[in-house]
mmCIF file of C-alpha atoms and ligand atoms in Angstrom:
data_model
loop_
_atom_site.group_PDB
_atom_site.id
_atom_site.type_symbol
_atom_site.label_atom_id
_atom_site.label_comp_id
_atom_site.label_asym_id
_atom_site.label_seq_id
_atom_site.Cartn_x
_atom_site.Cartn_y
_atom_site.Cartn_z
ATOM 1 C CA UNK A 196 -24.421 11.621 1.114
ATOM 2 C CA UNK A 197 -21.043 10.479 1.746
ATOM 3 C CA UNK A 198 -19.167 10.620 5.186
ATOM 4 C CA UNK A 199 -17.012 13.233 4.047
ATOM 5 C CA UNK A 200 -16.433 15.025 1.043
ATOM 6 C CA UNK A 201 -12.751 15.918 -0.097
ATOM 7 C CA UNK A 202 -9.391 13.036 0.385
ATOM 8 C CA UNK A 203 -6.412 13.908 -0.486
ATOM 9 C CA UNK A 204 -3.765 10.679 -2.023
ATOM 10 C CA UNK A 205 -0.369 11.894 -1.642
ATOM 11 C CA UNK A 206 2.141 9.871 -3.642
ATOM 12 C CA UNK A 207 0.634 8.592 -7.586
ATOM 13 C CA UNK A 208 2.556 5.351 -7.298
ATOM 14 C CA UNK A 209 1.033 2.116 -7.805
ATOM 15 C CA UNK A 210 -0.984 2.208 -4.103
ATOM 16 C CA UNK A 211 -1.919 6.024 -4.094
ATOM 17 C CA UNK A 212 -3.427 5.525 -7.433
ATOM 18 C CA UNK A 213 -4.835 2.926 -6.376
ATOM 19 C CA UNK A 214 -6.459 4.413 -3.413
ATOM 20 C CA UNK A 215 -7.382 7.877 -5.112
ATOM 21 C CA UNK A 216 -9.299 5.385 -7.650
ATOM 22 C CA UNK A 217 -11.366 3.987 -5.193
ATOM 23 C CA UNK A 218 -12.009 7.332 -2.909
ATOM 24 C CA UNK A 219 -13.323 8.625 -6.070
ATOM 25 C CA UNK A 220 -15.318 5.463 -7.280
ATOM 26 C CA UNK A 221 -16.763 6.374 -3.284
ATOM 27 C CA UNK A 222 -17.852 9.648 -4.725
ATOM 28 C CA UNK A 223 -15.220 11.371 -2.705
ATOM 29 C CA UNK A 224 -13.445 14.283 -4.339
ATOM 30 C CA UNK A 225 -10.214 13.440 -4.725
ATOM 31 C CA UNK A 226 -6.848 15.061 -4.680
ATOM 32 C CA UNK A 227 -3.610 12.901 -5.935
ATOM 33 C CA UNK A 228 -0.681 15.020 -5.586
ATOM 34 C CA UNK A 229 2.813 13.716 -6.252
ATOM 35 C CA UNK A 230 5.720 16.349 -6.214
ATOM 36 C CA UNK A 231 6.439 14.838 -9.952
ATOM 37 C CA UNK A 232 4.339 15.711 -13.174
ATOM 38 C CA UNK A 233 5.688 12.484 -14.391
ATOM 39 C CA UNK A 234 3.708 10.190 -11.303
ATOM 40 C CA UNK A 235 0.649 11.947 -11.798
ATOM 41 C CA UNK A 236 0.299 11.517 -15.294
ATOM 42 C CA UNK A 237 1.344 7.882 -14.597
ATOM 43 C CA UNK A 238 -1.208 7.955 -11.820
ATOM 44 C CA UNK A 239 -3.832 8.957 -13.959
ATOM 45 C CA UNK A 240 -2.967 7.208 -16.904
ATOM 46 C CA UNK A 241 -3.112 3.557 -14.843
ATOM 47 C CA UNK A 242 -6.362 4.399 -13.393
ATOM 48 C CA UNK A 243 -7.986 5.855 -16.948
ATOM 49 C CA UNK A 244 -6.538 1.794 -17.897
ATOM 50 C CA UNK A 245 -8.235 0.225 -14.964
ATOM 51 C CA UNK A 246 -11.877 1.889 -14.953
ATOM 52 C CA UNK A 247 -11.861 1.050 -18.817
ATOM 53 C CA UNK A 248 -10.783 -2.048 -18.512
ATOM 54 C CA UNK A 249 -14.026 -2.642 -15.904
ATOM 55 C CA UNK A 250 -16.224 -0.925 -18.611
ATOM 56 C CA UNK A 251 -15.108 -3.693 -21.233
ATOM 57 C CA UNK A 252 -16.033 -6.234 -18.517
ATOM 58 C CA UNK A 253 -19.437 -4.486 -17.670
ATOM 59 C CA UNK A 254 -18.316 -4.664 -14.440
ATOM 60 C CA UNK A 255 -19.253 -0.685 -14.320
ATOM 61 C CA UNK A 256 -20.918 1.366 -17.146
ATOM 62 C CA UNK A 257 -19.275 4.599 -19.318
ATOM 63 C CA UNK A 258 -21.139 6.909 -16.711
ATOM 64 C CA UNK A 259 -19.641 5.846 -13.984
ATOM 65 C CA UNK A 260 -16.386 5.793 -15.001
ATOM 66 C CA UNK A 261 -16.985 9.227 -16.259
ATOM 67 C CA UNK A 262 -17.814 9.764 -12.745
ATOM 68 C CA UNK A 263 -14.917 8.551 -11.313
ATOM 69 C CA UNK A 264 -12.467 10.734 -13.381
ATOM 70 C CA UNK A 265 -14.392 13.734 -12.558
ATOM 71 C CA UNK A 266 -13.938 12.943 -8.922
ATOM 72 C CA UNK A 267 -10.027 13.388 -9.142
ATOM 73 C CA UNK A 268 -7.770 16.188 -10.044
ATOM 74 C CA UNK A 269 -4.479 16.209 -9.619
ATOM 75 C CA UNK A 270 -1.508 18.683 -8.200
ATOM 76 C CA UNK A 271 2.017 19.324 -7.115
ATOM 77 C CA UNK A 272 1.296 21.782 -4.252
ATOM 78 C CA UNK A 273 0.962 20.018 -0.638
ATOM 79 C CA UNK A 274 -0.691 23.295 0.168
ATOM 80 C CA UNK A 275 -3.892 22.675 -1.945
ATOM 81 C CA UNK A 276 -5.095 19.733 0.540
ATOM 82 C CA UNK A 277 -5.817 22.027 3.252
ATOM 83 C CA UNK A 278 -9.695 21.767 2.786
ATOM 84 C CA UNK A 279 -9.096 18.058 3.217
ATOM 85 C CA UNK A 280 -11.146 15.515 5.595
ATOM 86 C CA UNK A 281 -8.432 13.119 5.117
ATOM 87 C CA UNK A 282 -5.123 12.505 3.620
ATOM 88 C CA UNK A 283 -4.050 9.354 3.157
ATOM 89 C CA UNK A 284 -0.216 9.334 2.383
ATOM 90 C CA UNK A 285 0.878 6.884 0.377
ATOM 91 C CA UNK A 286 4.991 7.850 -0.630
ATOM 92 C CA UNK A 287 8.355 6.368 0.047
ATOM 93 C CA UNK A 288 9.199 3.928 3.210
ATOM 94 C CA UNK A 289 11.212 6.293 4.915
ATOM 95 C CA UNK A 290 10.731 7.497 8.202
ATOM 96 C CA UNK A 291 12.192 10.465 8.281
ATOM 97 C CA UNK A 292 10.434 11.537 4.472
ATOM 98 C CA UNK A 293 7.207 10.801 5.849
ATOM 99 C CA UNK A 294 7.756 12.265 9.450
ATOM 100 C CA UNK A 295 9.001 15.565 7.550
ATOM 101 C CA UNK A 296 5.772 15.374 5.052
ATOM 102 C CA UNK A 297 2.855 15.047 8.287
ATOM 103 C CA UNK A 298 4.792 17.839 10.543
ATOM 104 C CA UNK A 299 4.040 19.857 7.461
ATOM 105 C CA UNK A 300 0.735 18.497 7.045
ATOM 106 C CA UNK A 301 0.162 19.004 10.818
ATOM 107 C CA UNK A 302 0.432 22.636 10.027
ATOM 108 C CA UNK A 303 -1.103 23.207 6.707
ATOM 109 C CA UNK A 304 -4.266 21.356 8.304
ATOM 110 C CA UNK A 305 -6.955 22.009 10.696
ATOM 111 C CA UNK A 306 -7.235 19.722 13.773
ATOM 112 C CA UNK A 307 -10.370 17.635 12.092
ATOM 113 C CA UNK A 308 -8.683 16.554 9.092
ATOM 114 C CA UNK A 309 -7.375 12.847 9.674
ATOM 115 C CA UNK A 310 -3.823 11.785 8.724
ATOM 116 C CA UNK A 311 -3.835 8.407 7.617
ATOM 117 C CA UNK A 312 -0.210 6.466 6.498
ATOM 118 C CA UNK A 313 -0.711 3.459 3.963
ATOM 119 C CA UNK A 314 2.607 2.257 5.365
ATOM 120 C CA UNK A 315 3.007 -1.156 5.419
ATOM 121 C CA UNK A 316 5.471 -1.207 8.022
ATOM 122 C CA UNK A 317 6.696 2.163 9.555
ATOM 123 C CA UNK A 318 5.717 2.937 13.354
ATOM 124 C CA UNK A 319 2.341 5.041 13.156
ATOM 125 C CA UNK A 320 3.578 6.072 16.820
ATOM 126 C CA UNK A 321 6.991 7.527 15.280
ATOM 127 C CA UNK A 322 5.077 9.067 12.171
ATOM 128 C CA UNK A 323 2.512 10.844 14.598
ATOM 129 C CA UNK A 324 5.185 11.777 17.256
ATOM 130 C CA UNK A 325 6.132 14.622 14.345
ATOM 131 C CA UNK A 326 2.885 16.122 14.777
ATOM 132 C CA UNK A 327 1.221 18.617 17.112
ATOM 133 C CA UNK A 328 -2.043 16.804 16.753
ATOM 134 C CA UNK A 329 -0.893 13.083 17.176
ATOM 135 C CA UNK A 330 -4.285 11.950 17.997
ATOM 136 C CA UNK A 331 -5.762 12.234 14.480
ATOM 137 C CA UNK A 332 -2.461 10.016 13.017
ATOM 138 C CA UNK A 333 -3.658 6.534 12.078
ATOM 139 C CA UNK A 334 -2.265 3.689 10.160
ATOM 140 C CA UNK A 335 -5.178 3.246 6.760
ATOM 141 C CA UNK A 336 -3.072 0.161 5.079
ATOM 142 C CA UNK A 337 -3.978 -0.618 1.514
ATOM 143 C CA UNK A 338 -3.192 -3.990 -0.297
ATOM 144 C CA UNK A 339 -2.035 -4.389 -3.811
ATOM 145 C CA UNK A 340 -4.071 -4.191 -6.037
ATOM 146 C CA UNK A 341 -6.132 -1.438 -4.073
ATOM 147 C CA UNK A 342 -9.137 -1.840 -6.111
ATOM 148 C CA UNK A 343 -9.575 -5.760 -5.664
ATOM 149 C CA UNK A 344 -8.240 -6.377 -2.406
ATOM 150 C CA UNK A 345 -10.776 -5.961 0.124
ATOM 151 C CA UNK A 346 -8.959 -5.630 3.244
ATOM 152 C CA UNK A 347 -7.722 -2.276 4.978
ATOM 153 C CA UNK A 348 -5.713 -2.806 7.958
ATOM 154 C CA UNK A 349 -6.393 -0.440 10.370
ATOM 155 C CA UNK A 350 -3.333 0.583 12.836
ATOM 156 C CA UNK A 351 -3.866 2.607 15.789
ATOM 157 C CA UNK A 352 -0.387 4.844 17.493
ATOM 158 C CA UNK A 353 -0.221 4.948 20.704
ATOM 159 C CA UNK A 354 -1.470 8.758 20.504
ATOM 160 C CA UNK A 355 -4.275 8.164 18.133
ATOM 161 C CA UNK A 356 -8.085 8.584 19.650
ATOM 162 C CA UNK A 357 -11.010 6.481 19.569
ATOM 163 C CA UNK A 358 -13.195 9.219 17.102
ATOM 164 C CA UNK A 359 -10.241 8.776 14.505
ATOM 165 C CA UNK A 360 -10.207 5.012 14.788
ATOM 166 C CA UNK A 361 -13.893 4.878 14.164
ATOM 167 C CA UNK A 362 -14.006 7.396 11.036
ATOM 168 C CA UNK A 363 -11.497 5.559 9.516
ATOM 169 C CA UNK A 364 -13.111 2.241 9.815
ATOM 170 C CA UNK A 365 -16.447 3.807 8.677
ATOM 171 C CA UNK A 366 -14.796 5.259 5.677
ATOM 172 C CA UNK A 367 -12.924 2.123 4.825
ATOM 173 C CA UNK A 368 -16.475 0.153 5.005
ATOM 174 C CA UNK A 369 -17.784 3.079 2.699
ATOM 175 C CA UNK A 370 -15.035 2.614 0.375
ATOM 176 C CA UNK A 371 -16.116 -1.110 0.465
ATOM 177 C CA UNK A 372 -13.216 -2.297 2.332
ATOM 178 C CA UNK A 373 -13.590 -4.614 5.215
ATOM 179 C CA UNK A 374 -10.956 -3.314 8.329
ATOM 180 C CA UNK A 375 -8.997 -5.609 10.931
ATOM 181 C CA UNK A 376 -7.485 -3.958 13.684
ATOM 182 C CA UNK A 377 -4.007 -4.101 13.857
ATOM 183 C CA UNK A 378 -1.232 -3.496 16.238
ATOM 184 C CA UNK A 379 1.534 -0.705 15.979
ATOM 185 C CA UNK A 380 4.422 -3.637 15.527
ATOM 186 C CA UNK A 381 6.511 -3.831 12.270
ATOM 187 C CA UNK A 382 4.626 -5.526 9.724
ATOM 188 C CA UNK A 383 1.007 -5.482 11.216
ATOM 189 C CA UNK A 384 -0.835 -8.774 10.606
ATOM 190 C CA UNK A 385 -0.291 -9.158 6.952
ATOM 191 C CA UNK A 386 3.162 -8.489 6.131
ATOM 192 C CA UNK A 387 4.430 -9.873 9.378
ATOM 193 C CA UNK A 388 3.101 -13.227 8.590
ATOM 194 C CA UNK A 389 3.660 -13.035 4.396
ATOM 195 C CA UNK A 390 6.838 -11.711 4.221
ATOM 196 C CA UNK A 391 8.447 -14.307 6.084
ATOM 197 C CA UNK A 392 6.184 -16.895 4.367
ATOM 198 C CA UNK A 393 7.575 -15.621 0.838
ATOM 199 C CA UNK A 394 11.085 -15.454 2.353
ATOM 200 C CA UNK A 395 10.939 -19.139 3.509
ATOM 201 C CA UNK A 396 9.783 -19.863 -0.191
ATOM 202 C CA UNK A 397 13.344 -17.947 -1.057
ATOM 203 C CA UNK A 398 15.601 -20.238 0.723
ATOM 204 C CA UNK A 399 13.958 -23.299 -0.669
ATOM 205 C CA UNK A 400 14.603 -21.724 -3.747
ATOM 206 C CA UNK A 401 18.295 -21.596 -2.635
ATOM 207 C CA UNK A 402 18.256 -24.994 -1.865
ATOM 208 C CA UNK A 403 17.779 -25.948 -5.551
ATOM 209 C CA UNK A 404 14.191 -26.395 -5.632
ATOM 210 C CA UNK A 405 12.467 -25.041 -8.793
ATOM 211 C CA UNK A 406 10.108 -21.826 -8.428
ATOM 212 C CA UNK A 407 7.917 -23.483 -10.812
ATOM 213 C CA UNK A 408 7.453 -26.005 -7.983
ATOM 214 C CA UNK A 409 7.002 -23.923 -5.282
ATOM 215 C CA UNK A 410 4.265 -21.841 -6.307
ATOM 216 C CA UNK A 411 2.607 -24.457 -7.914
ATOM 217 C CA UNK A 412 2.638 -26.204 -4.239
ATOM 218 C CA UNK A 413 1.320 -23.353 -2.209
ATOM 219 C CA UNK A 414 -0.909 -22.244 -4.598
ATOM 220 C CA UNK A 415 -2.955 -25.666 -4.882
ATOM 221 C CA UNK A 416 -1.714 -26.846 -1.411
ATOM 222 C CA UNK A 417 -3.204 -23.845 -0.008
ATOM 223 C CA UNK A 418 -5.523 -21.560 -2.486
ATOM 224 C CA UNK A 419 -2.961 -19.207 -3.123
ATOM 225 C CA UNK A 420 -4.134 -17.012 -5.839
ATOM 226 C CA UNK A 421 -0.270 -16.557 -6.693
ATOM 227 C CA UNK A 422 2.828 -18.622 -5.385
ATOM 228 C CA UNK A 423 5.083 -16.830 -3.203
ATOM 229 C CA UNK A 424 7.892 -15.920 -5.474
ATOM 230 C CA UNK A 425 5.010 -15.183 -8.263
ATOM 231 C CA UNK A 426 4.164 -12.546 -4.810
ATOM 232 C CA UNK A 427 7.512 -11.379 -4.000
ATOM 233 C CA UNK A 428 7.594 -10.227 -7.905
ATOM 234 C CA UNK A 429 4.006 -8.271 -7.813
ATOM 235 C CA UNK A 430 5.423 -6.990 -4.396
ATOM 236 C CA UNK A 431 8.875 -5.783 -5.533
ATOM 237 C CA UNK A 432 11.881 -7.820 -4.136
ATOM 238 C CA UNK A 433 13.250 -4.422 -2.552
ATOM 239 C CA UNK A 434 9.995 -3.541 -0.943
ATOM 240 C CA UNK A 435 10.369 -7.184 0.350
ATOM 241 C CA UNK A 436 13.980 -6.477 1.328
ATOM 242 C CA UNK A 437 13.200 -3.831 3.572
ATOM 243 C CA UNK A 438 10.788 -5.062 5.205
ATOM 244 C CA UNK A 439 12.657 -8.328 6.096
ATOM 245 C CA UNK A 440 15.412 -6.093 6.988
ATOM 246 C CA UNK A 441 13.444 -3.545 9.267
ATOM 247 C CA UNK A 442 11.652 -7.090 10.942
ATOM 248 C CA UNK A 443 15.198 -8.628 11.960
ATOM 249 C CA UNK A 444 16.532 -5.305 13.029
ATOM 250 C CA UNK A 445 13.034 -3.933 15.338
ATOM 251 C CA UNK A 446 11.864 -7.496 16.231
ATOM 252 C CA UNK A 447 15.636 -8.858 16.899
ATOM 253 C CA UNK A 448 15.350 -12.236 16.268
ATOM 254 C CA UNK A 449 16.958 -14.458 13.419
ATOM 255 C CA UNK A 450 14.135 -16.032 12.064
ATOM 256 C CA UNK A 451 13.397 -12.850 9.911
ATOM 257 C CA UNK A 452 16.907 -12.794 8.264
ATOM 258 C CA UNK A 453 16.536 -11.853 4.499
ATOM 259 C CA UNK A 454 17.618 -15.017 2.459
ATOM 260 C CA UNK A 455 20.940 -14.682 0.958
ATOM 261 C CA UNK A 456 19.071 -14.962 -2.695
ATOM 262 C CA UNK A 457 16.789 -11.963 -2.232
ATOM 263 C CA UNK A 458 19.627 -10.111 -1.378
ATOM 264 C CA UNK A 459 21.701 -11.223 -4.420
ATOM 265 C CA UNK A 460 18.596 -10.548 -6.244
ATOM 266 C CA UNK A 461 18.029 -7.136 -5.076
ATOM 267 C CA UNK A 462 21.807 -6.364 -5.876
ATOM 268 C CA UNK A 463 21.202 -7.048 -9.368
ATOM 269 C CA UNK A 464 18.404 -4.265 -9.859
ATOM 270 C CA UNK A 465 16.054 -7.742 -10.215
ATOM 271 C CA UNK A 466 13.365 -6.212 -8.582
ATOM 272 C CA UNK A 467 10.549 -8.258 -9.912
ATOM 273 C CA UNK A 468 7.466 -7.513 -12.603
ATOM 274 C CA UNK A 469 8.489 -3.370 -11.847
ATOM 275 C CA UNK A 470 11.805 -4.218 -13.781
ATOM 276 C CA UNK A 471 10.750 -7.154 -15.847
ATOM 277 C CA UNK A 472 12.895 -9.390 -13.940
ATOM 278 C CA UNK A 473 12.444 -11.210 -10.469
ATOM 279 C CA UNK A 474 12.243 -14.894 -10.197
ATOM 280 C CA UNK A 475 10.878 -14.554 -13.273
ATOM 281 C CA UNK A 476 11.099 -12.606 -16.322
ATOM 282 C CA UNK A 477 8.217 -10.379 -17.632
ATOM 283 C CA UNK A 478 8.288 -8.689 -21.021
HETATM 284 N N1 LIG B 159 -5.523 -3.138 -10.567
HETATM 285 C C1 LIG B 159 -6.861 -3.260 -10.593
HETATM 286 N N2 LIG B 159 -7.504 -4.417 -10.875
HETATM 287 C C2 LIG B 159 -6.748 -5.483 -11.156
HETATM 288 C C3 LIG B 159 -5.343 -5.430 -11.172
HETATM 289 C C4 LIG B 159 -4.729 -4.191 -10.869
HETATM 290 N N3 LIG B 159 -3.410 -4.058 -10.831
HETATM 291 N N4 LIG B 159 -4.875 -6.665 -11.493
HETATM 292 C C5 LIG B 159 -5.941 -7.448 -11.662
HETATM 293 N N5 LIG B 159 -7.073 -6.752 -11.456
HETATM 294 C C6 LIG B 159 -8.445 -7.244 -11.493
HETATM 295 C C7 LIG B 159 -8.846 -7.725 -12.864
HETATM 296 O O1 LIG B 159 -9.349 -6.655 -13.657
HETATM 297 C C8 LIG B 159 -9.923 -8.744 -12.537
HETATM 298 O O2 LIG B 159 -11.135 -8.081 -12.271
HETATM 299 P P1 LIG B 159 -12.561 -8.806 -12.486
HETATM 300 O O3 LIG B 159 -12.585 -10.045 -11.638
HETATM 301 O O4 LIG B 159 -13.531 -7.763 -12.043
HETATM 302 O O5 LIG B 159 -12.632 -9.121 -13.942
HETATM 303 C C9 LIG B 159 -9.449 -9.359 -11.215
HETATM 304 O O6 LIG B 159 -8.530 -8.401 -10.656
HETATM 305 C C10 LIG B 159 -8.733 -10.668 -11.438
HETATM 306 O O7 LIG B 159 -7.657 -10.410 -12.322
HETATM 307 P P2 LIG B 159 -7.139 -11.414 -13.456
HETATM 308 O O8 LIG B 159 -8.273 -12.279 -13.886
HETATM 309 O O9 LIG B 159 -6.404 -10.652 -14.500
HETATM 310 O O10 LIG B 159 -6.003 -12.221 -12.741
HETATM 311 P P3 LIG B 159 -6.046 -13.120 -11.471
HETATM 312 O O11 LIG B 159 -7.319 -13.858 -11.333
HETATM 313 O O12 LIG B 159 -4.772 -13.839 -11.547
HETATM 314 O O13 LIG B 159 -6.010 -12.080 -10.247
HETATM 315 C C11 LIG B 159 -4.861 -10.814 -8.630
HETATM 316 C C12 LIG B 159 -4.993 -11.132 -10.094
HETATM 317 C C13 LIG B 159 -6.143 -10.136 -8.130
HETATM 318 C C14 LIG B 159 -3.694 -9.854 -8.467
HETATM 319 C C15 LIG B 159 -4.657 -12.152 -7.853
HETATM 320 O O14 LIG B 159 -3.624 -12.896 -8.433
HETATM 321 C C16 LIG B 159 -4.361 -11.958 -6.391
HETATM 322 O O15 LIG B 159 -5.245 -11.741 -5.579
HETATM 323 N N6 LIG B 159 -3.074 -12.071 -6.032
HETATM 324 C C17 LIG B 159 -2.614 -11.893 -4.652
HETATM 325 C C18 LIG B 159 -2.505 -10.427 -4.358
HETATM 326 C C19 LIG B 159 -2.042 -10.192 -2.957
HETATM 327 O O16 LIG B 159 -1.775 -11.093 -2.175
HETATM 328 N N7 LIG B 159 -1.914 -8.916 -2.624
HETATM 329 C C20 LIG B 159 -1.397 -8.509 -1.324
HETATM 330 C C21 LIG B 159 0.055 -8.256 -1.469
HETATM 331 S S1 LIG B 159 0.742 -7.756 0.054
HETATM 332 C C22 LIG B 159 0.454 -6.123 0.100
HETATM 333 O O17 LIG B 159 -0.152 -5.523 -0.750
HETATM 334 C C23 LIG B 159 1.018 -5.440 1.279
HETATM 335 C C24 LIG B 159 2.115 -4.498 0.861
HETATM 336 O O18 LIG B 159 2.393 -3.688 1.969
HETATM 337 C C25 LIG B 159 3.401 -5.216 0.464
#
């Protein structure tokens, strides 16, 4: 027996396939809906690529990832999550997007199901203001990769209620997840402290040191798995844009300036390993 039955992942992007693939490795029927065909077959197709990839490994056997693929189905139709425990949204960083997408939810929904935002550094406050039932609007954040990374941050809104906190730790746990609690501030724990960490690594790089160099130092100088530019590429230099940007503009102070570089960067379309060029190039 699980702790609930049916999530719905909206948005089949790298994170909400992510998430939908470990909901339904949970044994959680899954829903990933994306309001393009394109996505979903994307979705799919990256998850198909990851649970075989774990079979070649042994890491989990044909059954189960039989299993897992059973567990998911896919649609275009916001209105087919209604049976839903929980939907965690998982789309564009845009406030008003995702304010528009959980006042809709808000309706389509019964009072029980929880609306959970993987946003990594929108107000859950804000999001859950555009809902009649702000109490069940929590923050469920994701890292990249979802299926390795074994932290969810957990962000409460000022509205949201003790009984939706502690459901959406339990699941997180039961998707084998540890949680931290965070607090409704742009950035949370993790991005707040690596984005300007990666950014700092950007103006060295300014100054003429070589990325080479700096990864290499802060991965062995402080058991990085990747360098912060190697990051800021898996990342995407425009995610990392905004976020700098949204940090200067909400916190106000001028130690979160974007580097000069990343915004040059950005500019070109060098978006990182998404584009096949960042700080370095990919094929
Ligand atoms: N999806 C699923 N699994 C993946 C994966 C992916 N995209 N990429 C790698 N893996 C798995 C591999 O299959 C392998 O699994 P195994 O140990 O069971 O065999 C394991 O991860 C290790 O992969 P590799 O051996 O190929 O490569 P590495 O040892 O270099 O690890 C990495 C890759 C796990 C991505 C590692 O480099 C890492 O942990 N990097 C840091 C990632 C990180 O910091 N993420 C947080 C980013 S911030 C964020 O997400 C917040 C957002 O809001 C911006």
């Amino acid at each position: 027996m699980t702790l609930i039955k049916k999530v719905a992942v909206i948005g089949a992007g790298q994170m909400g396939a992510g998430i939908a693939q470990v909901a339904a490795a949970t044994g959680y029927n899954t829903l990933l809906l994306d309001n393009n065909e394109d996505a979903l077959k994307r979705g799919l197709a990256g998850i198909d690529k990851q649970l075989s990839r774990a079979v070649e490994k042994e890491k989990i056997t044909e059954e189960d990832k039989k299993k897992t693929l059973a567990n998911i189905t896919t649609t275009v139709q916001v209105s087919d999550c209604t049976d839903c425990d929980l939907i965690v949204e998982a789309i564009i960083e845009n406030v008003e997007i995702k304010a528009d997408l959980f006042a809709k939810l808000d309706v389509l929904t019964p009072p029980e199901t929880i609306l959970a935002s993987n946003t990594s550094s929108i107000s859950i406050t804000k999001i859950a203001s555009a809902c009649s039932n702000p109490n069940r609007v929590i923050g469920m954040h994701f890292m990249n990769p979802v299926p390795v990374m074994k932290l969810v941050e957990i962000i409460r809104g000022l509205q949201t209620d003790d009984a939706t906190y502690e459901k959406i730790k339990a699941i997180s746990e039961e998707m084998g997840k540890t949680t931290v609690l965070a607090i409704d501030s742009p950035g949370f724990i993790v991005n707040r402290v690596l984005c300007p960490m990666i950014n700092e690594a950007i103006f060295l790089l300014q100054q003429g040191v070589a990325p080479e160099d700096i990864d290499t130092g802060m991965k062995l100088g402080t058991n990085q798995p990747m360098g912060p530019l190697e990051l800021a590429d898996f990342v995407g230099l425009d995610t990392l844009l905004y976020i700098l940007q949204l940090f200067h503009r909400e916190l106000g102070e001028d130690k979160y300036r974007p580097c000069p570089l990343l915004i040059k960067y950005v500019e070109a379309g060098w978006y990182g390993r998404k584009t096949g060029k960042g700080f370095y190039t990919y094929e």
